mmCIF file of C-alpha atoms in Angstrom:
data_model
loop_
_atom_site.group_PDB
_atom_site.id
_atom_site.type_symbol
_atom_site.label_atom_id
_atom_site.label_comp_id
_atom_site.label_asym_id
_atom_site.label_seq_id
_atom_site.Cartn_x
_atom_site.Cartn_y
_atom_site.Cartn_z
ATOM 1 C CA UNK A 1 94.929 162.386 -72.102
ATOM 2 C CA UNK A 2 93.898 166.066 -73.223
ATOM 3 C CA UNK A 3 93.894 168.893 -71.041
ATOM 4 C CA UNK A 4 93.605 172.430 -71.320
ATOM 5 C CA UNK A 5 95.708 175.269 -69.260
ATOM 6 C CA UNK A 6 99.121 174.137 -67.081
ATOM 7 C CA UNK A 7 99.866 170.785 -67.554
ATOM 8 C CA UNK A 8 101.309 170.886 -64.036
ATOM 9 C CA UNK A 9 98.714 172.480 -62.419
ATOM 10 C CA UNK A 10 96.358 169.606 -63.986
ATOM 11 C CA UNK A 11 98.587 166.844 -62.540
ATOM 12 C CA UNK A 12 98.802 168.391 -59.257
ATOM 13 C CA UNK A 13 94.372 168.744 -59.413
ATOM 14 C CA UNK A 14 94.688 164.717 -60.271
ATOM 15 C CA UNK A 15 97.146 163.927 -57.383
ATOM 16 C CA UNK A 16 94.408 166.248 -55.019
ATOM 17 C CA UNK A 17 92.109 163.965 -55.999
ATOM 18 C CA UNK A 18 93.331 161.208 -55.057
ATOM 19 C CA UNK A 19 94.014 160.128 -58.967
ATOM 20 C CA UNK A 20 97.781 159.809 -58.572
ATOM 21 C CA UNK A 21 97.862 156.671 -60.486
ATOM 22 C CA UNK A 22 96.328 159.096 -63.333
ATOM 23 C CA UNK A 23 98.884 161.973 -62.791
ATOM 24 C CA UNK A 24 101.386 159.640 -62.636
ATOM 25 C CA UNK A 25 100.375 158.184 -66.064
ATOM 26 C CA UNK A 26 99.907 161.782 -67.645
ATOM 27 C CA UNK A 27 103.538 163.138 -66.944
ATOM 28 C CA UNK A 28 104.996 159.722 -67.942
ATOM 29 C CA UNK A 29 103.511 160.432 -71.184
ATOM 30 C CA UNK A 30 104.247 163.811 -71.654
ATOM 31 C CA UNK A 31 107.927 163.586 -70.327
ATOM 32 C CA UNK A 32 108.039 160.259 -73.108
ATOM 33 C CA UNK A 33 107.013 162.933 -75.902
ATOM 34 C CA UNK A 34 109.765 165.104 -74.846
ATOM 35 C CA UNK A 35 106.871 167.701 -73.458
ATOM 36 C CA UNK A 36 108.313 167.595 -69.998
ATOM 37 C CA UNK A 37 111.576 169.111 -67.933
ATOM 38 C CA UNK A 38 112.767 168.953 -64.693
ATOM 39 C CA UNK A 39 109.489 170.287 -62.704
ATOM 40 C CA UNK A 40 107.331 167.339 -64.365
ATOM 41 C CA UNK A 41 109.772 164.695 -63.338
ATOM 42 C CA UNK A 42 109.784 166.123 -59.889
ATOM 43 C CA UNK A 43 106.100 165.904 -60.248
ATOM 44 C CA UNK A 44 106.238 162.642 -61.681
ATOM 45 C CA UNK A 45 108.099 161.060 -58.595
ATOM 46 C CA UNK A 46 105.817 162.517 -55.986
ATOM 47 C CA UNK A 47 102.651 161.293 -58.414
ATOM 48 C CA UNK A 48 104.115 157.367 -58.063
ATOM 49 C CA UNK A 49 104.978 158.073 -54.472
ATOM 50 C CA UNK A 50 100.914 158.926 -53.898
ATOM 51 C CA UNK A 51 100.175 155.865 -56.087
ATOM 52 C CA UNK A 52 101.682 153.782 -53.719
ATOM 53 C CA UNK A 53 104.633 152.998 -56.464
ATOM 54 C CA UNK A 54 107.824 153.838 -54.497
ATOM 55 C CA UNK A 55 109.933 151.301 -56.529
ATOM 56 C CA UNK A 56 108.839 153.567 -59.709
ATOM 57 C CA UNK A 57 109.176 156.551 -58.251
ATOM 58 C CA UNK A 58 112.743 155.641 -57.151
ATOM 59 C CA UNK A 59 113.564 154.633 -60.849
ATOM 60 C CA UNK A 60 112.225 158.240 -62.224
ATOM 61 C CA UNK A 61 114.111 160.012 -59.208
ATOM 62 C CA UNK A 62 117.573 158.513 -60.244
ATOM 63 C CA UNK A 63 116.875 159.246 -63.971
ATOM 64 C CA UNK A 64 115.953 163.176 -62.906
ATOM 65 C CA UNK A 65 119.134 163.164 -61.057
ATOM 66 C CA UNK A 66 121.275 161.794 -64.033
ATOM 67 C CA UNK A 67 119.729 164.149 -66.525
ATOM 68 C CA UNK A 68 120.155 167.152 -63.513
ATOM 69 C CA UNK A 69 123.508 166.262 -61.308
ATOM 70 C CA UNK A 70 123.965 169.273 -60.278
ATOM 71 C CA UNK A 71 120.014 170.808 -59.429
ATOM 72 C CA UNK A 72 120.062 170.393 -55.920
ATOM 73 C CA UNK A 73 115.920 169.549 -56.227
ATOM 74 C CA UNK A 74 116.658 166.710 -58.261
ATOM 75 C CA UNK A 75 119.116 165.611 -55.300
ATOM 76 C CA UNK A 76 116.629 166.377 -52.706
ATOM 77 C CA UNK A 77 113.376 164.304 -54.288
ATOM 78 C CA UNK A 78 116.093 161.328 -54.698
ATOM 79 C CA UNK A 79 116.740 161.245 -51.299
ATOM 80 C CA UNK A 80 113.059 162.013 -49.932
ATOM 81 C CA UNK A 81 112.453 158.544 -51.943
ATOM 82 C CA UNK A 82 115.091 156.832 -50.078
ATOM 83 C CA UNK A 83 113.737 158.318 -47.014
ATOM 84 C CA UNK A 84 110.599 156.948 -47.889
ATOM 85 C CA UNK A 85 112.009 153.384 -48.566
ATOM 86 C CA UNK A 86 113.600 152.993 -45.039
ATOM 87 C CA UNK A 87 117.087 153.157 -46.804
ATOM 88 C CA UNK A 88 118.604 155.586 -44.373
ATOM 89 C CA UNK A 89 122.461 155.618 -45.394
ATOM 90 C CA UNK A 90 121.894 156.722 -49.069
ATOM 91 C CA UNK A 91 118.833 159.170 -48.303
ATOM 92 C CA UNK A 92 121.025 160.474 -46.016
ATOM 93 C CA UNK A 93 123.913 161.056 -48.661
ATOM 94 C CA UNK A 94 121.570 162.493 -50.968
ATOM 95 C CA UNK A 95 120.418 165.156 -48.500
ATOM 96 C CA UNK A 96 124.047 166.215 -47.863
ATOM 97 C CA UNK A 97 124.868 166.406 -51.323
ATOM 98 C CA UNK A 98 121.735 168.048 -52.092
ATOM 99 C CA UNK A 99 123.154 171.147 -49.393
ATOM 100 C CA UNK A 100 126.182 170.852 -50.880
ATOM 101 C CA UNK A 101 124.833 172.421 -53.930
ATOM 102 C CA UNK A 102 122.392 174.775 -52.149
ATOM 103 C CA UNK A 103 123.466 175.304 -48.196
ATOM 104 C CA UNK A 104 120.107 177.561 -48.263
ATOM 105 C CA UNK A 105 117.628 174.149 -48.740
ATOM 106 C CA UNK A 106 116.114 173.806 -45.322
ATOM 107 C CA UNK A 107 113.745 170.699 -46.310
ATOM 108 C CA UNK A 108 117.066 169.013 -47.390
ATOM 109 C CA UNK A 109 118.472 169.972 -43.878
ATOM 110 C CA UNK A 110 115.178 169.313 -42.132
ATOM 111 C CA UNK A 111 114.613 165.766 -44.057
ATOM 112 C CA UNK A 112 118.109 164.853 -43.371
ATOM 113 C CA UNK A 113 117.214 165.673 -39.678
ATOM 114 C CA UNK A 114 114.364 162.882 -39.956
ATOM 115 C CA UNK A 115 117.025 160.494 -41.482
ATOM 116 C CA UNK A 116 119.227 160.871 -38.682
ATOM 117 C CA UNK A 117 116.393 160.805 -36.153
ATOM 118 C CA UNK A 118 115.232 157.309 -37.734
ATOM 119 C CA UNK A 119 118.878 155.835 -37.534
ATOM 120 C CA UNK A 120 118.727 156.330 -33.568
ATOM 121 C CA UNK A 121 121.400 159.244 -34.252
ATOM 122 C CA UNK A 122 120.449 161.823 -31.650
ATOM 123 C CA UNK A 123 123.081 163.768 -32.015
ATOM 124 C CA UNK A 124 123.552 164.028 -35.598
ATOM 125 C CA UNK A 125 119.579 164.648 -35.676
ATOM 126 C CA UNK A 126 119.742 167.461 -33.149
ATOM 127 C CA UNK A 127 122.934 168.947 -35.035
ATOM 128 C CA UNK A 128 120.292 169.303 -37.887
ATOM 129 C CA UNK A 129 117.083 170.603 -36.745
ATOM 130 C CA UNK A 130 119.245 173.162 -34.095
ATOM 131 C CA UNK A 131 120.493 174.456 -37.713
ATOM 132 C CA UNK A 132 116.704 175.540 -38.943
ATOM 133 C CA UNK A 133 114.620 178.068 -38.331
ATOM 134 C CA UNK A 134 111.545 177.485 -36.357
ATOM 135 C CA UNK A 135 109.259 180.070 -38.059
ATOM 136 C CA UNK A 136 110.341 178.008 -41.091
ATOM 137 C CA UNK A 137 109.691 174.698 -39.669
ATOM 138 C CA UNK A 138 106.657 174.771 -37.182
ATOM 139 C CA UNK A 139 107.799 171.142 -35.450
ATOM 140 C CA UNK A 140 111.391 171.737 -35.505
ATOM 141 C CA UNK A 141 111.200 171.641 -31.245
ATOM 142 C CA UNK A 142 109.354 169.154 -31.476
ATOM 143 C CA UNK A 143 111.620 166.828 -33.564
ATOM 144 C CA UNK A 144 114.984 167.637 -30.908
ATOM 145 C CA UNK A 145 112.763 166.760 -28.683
ATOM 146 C CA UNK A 146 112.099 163.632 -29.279
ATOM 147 C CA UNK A 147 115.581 163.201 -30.301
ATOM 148 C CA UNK A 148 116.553 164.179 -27.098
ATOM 149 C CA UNK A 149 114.221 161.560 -25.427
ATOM 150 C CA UNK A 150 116.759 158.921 -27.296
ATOM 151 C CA UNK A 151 119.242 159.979 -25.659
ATOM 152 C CA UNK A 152 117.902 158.932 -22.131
ATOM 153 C CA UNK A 153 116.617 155.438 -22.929
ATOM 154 C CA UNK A 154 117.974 152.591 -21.397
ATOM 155 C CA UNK A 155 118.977 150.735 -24.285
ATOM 156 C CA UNK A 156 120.314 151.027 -28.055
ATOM 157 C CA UNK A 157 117.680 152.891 -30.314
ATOM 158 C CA UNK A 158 115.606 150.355 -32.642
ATOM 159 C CA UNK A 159 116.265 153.132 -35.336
ATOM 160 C CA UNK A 160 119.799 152.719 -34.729
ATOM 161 C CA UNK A 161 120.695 148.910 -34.640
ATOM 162 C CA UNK A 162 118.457 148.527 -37.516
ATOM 163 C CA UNK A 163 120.892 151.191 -39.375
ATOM 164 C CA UNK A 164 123.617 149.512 -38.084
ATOM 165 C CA UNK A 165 123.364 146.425 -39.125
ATOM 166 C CA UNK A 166 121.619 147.432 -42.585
ATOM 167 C CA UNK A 167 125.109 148.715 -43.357
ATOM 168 C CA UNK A 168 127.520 146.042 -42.061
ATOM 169 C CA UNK A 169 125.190 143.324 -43.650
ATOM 170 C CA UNK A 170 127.239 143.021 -47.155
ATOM 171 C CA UNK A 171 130.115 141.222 -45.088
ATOM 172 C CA UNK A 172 129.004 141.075 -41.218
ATOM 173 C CA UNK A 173 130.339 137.238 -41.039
ATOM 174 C CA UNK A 174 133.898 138.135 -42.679
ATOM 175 C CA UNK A 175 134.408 140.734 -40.477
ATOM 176 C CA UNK A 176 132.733 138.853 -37.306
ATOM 177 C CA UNK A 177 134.393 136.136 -37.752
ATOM 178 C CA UNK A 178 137.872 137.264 -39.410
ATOM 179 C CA UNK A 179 138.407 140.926 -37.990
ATOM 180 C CA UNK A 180 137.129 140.775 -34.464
ATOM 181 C CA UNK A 181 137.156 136.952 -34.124
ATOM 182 C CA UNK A 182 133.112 136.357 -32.693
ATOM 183 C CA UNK A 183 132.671 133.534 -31.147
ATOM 184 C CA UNK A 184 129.781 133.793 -28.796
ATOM 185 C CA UNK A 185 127.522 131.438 -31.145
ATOM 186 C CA UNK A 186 130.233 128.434 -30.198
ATOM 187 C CA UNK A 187 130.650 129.694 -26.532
ATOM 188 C CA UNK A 188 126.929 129.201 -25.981
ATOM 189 C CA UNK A 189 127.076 126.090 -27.988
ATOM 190 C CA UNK A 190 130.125 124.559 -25.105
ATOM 191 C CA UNK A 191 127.987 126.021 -22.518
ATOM 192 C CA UNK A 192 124.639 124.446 -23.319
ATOM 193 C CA UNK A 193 126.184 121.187 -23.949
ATOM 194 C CA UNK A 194 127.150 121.386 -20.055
ATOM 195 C CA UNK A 195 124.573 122.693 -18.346
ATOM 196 C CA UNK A 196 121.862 120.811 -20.064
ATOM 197 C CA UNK A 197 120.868 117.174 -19.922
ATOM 198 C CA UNK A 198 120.581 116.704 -23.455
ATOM 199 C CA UNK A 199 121.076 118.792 -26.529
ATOM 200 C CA UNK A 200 118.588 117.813 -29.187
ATOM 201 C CA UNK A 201 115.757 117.322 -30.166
ATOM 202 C CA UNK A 202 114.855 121.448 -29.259
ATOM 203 C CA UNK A 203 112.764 124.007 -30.049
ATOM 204 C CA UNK A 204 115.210 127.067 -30.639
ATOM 205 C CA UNK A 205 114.455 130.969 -30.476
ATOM 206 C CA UNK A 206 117.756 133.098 -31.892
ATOM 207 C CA UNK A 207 117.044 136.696 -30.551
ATOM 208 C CA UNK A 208 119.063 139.285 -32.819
ATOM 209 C CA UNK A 209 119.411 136.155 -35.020
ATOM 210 C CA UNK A 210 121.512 137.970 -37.640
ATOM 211 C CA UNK A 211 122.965 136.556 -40.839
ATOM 212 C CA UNK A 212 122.256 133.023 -38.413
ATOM 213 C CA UNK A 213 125.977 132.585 -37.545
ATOM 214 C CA UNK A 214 124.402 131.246 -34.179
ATOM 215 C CA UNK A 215 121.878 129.452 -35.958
ATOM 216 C CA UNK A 216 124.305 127.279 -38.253
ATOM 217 C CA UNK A 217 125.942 126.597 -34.675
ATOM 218 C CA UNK A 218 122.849 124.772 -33.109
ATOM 219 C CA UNK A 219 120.973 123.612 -36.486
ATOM 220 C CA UNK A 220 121.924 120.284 -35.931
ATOM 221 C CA UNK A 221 120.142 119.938 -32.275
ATOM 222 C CA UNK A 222 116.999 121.873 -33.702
ATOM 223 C CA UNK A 223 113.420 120.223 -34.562
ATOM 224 C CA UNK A 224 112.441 123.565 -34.922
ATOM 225 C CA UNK A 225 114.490 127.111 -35.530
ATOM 226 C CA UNK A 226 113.249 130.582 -35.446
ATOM 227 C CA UNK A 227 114.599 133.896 -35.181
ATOM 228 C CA UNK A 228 114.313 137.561 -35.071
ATOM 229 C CA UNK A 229 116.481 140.105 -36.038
ATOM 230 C CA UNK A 230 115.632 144.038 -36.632
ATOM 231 C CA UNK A 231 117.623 144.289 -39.434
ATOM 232 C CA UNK A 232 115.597 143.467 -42.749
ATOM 233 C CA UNK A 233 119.098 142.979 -44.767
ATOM 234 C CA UNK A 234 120.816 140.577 -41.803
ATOM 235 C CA UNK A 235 117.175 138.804 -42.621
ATOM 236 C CA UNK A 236 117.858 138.693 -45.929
ATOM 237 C CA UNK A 237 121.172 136.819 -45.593
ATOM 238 C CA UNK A 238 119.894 134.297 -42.669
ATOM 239 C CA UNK A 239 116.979 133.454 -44.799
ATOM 240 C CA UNK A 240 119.310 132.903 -47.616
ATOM 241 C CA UNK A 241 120.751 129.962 -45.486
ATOM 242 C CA UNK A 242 117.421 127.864 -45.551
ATOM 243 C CA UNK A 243 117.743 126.528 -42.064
ATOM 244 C CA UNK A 244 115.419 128.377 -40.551
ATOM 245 C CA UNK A 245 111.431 127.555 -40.048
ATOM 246 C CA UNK A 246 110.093 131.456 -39.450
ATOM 247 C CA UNK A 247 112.200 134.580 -39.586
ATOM 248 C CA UNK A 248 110.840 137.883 -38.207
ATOM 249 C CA UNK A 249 111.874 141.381 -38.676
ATOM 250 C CA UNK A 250 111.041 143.200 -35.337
ATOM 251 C CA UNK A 251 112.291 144.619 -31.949
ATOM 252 C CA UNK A 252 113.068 141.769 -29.610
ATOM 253 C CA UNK A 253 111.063 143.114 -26.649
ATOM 254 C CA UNK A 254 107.931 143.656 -28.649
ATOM 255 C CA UNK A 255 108.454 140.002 -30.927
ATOM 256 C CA UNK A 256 108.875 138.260 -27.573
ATOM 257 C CA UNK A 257 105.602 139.733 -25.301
ATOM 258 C CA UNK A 258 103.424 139.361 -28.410
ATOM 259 C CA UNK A 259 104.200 135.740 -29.467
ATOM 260 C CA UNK A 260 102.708 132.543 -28.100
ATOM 261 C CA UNK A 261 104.849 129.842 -29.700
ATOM 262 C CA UNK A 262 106.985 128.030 -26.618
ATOM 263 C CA UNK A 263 110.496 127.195 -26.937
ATOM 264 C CA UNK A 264 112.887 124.938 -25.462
ATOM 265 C CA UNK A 265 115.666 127.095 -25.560
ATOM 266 C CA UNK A 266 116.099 130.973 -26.123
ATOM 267 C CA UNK A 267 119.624 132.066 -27.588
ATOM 268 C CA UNK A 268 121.018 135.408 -27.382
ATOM 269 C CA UNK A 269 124.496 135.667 -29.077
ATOM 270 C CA UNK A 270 126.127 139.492 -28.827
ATOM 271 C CA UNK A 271 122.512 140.648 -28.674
ATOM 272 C CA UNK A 272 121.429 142.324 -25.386
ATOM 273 C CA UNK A 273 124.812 144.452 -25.298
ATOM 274 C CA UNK A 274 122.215 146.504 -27.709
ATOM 275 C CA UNK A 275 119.677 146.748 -24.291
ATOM 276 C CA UNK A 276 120.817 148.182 -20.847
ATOM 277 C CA UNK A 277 117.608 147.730 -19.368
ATOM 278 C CA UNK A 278 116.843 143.705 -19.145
ATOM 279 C CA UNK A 279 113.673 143.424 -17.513
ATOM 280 C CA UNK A 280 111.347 143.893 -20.528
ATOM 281 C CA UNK A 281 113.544 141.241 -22.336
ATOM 282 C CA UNK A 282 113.714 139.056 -19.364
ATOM 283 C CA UNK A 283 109.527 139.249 -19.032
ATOM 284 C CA UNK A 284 109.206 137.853 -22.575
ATOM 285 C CA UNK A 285 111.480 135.372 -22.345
ATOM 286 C CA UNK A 286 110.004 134.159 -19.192
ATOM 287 C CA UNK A 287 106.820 133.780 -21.202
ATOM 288 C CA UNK A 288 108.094 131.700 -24.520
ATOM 289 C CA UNK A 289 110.291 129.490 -22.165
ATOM 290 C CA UNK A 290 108.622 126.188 -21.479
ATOM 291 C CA UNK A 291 108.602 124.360 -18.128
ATOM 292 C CA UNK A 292 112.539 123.734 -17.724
ATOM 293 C CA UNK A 293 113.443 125.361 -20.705
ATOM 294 C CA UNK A 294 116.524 127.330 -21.052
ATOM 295 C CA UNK A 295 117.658 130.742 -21.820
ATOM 296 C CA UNK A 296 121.657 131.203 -23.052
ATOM 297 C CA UNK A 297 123.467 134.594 -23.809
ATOM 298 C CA UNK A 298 126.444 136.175 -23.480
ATOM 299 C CA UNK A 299 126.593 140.135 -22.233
ATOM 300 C CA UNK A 300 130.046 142.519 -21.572
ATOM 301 C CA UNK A 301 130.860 142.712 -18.479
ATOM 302 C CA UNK A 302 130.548 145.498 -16.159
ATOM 303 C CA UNK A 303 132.269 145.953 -12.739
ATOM 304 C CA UNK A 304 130.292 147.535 -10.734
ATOM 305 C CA UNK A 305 126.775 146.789 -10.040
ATOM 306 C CA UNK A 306 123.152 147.564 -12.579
ATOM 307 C CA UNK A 307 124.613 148.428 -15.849
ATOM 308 C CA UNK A 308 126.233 151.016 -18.326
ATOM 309 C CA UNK A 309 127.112 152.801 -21.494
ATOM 310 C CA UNK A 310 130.269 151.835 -22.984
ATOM 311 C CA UNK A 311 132.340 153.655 -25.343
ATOM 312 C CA UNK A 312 131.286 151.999 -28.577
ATOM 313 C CA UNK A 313 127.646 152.201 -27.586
ATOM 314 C CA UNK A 314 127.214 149.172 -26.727
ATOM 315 C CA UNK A 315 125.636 147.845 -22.689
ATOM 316 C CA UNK A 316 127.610 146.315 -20.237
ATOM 317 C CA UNK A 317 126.049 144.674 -17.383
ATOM 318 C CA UNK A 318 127.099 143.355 -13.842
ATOM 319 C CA UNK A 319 127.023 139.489 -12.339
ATOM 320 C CA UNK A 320 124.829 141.074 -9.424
ATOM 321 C CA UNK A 321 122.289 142.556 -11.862
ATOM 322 C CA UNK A 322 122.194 139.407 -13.829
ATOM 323 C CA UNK A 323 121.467 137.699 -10.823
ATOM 324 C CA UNK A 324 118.912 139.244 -9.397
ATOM 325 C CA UNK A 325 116.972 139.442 -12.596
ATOM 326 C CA UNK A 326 117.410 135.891 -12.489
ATOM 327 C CA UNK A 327 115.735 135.485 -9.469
ATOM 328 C CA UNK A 328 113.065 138.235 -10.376
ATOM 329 C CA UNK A 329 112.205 136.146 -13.241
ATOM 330 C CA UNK A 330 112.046 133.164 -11.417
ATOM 331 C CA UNK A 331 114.982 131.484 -13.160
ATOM 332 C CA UNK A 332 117.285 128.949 -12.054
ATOM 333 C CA UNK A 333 120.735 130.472 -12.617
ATOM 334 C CA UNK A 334 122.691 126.987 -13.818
ATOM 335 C CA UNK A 335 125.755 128.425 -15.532
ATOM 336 C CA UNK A 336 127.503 131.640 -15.153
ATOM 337 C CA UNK A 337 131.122 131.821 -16.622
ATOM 338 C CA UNK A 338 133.625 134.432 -17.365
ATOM 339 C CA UNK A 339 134.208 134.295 -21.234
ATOM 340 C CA UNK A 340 135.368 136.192 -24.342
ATOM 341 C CA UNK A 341 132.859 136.809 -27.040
ATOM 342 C CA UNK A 342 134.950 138.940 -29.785
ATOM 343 C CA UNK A 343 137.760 141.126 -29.733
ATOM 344 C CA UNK A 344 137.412 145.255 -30.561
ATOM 345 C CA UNK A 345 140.923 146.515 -32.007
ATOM 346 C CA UNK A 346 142.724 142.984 -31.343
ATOM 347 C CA UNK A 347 142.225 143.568 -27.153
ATOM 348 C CA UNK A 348 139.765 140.723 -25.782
ATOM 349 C CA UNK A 349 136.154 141.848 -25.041
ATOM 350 C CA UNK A 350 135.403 141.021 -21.360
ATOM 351 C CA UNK A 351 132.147 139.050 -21.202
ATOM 352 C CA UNK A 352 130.040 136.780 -19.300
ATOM 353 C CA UNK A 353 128.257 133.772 -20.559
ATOM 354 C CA UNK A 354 125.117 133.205 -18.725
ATOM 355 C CA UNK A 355 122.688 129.662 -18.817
ATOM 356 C CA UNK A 356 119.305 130.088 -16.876
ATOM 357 C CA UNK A 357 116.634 127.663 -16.664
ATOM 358 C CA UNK A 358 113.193 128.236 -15.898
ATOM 359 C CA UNK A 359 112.097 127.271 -12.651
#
């Protein structure tokens, strides 16, 4: 392609033209000929971004930023690509190392504000917006705002499980399982196998299904197994184990209330200490129950009554509560026991596992 004038200035006219795709192939070909520096691979990653091509533009990011370690721009459009692909620990890591070479980049700081804010990590976020200026950055209020509205939900942030389990993904069953020695999946397995008149033959819902530790544990009773998780790479590694029918990424709540498939049984392994508030998750249950159908979970426990915030972030919630959601919800409370569903630092996690049956 031939142009007169600034190359630049002609990709950036394409890109306003909606001709990314076109820029994109331009400064490929120019930086290919050895025509182009560090500005027209910049260029080049936000063309591919337009185009819809964040895969490619991630590609020619990492390349700018192994030909330019040490530009802090080359850092900063590798990490707004990360940003852009919803992978939250590295963008995040390229932002800091991108104001480690220039403290004085406020879209680094402000992006790695939105990275934080994504995660669920109010604090962090707030930490990094507080630090800009708001002539500079018109929403900056706007953005501790909402990151202040986190802080005052009544459960875990969807931002932040999802981050959280993204990262312990690689080896969540070795350390579930080994370090803090889970076994809620086989505690609801003992407790459905006495409260309910016959295990098998079941339609099965895993809520916050996971890598499917809990679904290995009730495959063999299953007709049919589904779950949910909100963690895309804990999907990943439960699809992996081909014993489920459909796998969802989503929020709980919002999977549950906009389903219509009916289940026999509804599991929820280590799942709602992520939710303080039960009653939206109690609703939807209530709906993709069938007629005698039951719901198992375990929760922390909590001594006095409604529920709270515990000290790793994670809900704890009170017999009394449980109960008179139960009734709420028009369940038959069947089995209630007092159980131990991991450890945290070798000392036994207080729980309760809970069996309710639709009346």
């Amino acid at each position: 392609m031939q142009t007169d004038g600034d190359p630049l200035e002609h990709a950036e006219h394409l890109i306003a033209q909606g001709r990314a795709a076109d820029a994109a192939s331009f400064l490929h070909a120019r930086i290919e000929g050895g025509r182009g520096g560090l500005l027209a691979r910049i260029l080049l990653v936000r063309a591919l971004c337009e185009a819809s091509d964040l895969n490619g533009a991630l590609e020619q990011a990492r390349e700018a930023v192994a030909l330019n370690p040490n530009i802090a721009q080359a850092v900063l459009v590798l990490g707004e690509v990360l940003l852009k692909l919803e992978q939250l620990p590295t963008a995040i890591s390229e932002f800091q190392r991108a104001l480690r070479l220039d403290p004085s980049l406020s879209h680094a700081r402000y992006l790695a504000g939105c990275a934080w804010l994504a995660a669920g990590e109010a604090d962090r976020a707030i930490d990094a917006f507080a630090a800009l200026d708001v002539d500079e950055i018109p929403d900056r209020n706007a953005k501790i705002a909402e990151a202040e509205a986190i802080k005052t939900e009544q459960r875990s942030n969807a931002g932040y499980i999802r981050h959280l389990f993204d990262q312990f993904s690689a080896d969540y069953d070795q350390r579930m399982t080994g370090q803090l020695h889970y076994q809620a999946p086989q505690i609801l397995r003992s407790l459905a196998e006495l409260v309910m008149s016959g295990v098998a033959d079941l339609t099965v819902l895993d809520l916050g299904c996971g890598t499917g530790l809990t679904g290995r544990t009730f495959e063999d009773v299953a007709t049919r197994l589904d779950g949910i998780d909100l963690s895309p790479l804990m999907i990943e590694k439960a699809r992996a184990l081909g014993i489920y029918d459909h796998l969802e990424v989503a929020d709980i709540e919002t999977a549950l209330n906009a389903g219509n498939m009916l289940y026999d049984l509804v599991l929820a392994a280590d799942t709602l200490v992520y939710l303080g508030d039960l009653r939206p998750l109690f609703s939807g249950v209530a709906k993709r129950l069938k007629e005698e159908g039951h719901f198992l979970f375990t929760v922390e426990k909590h001594g006095d009554g409604g529920f709270a915030l515990g000290p790793k972030r994670r809900w704890r919630h009170s017999e009394p509560y449980l109960r008179a959601l139960a009734e709420e919800y028009a369940f038959d409370v069947v089995g209630f026991l007092d159980c131990v569903p991991r450890t945290e630092a070798s000392i036994p996690v207080e729980g309760y596992a809970v069996a309710l049956r639709k009346a």
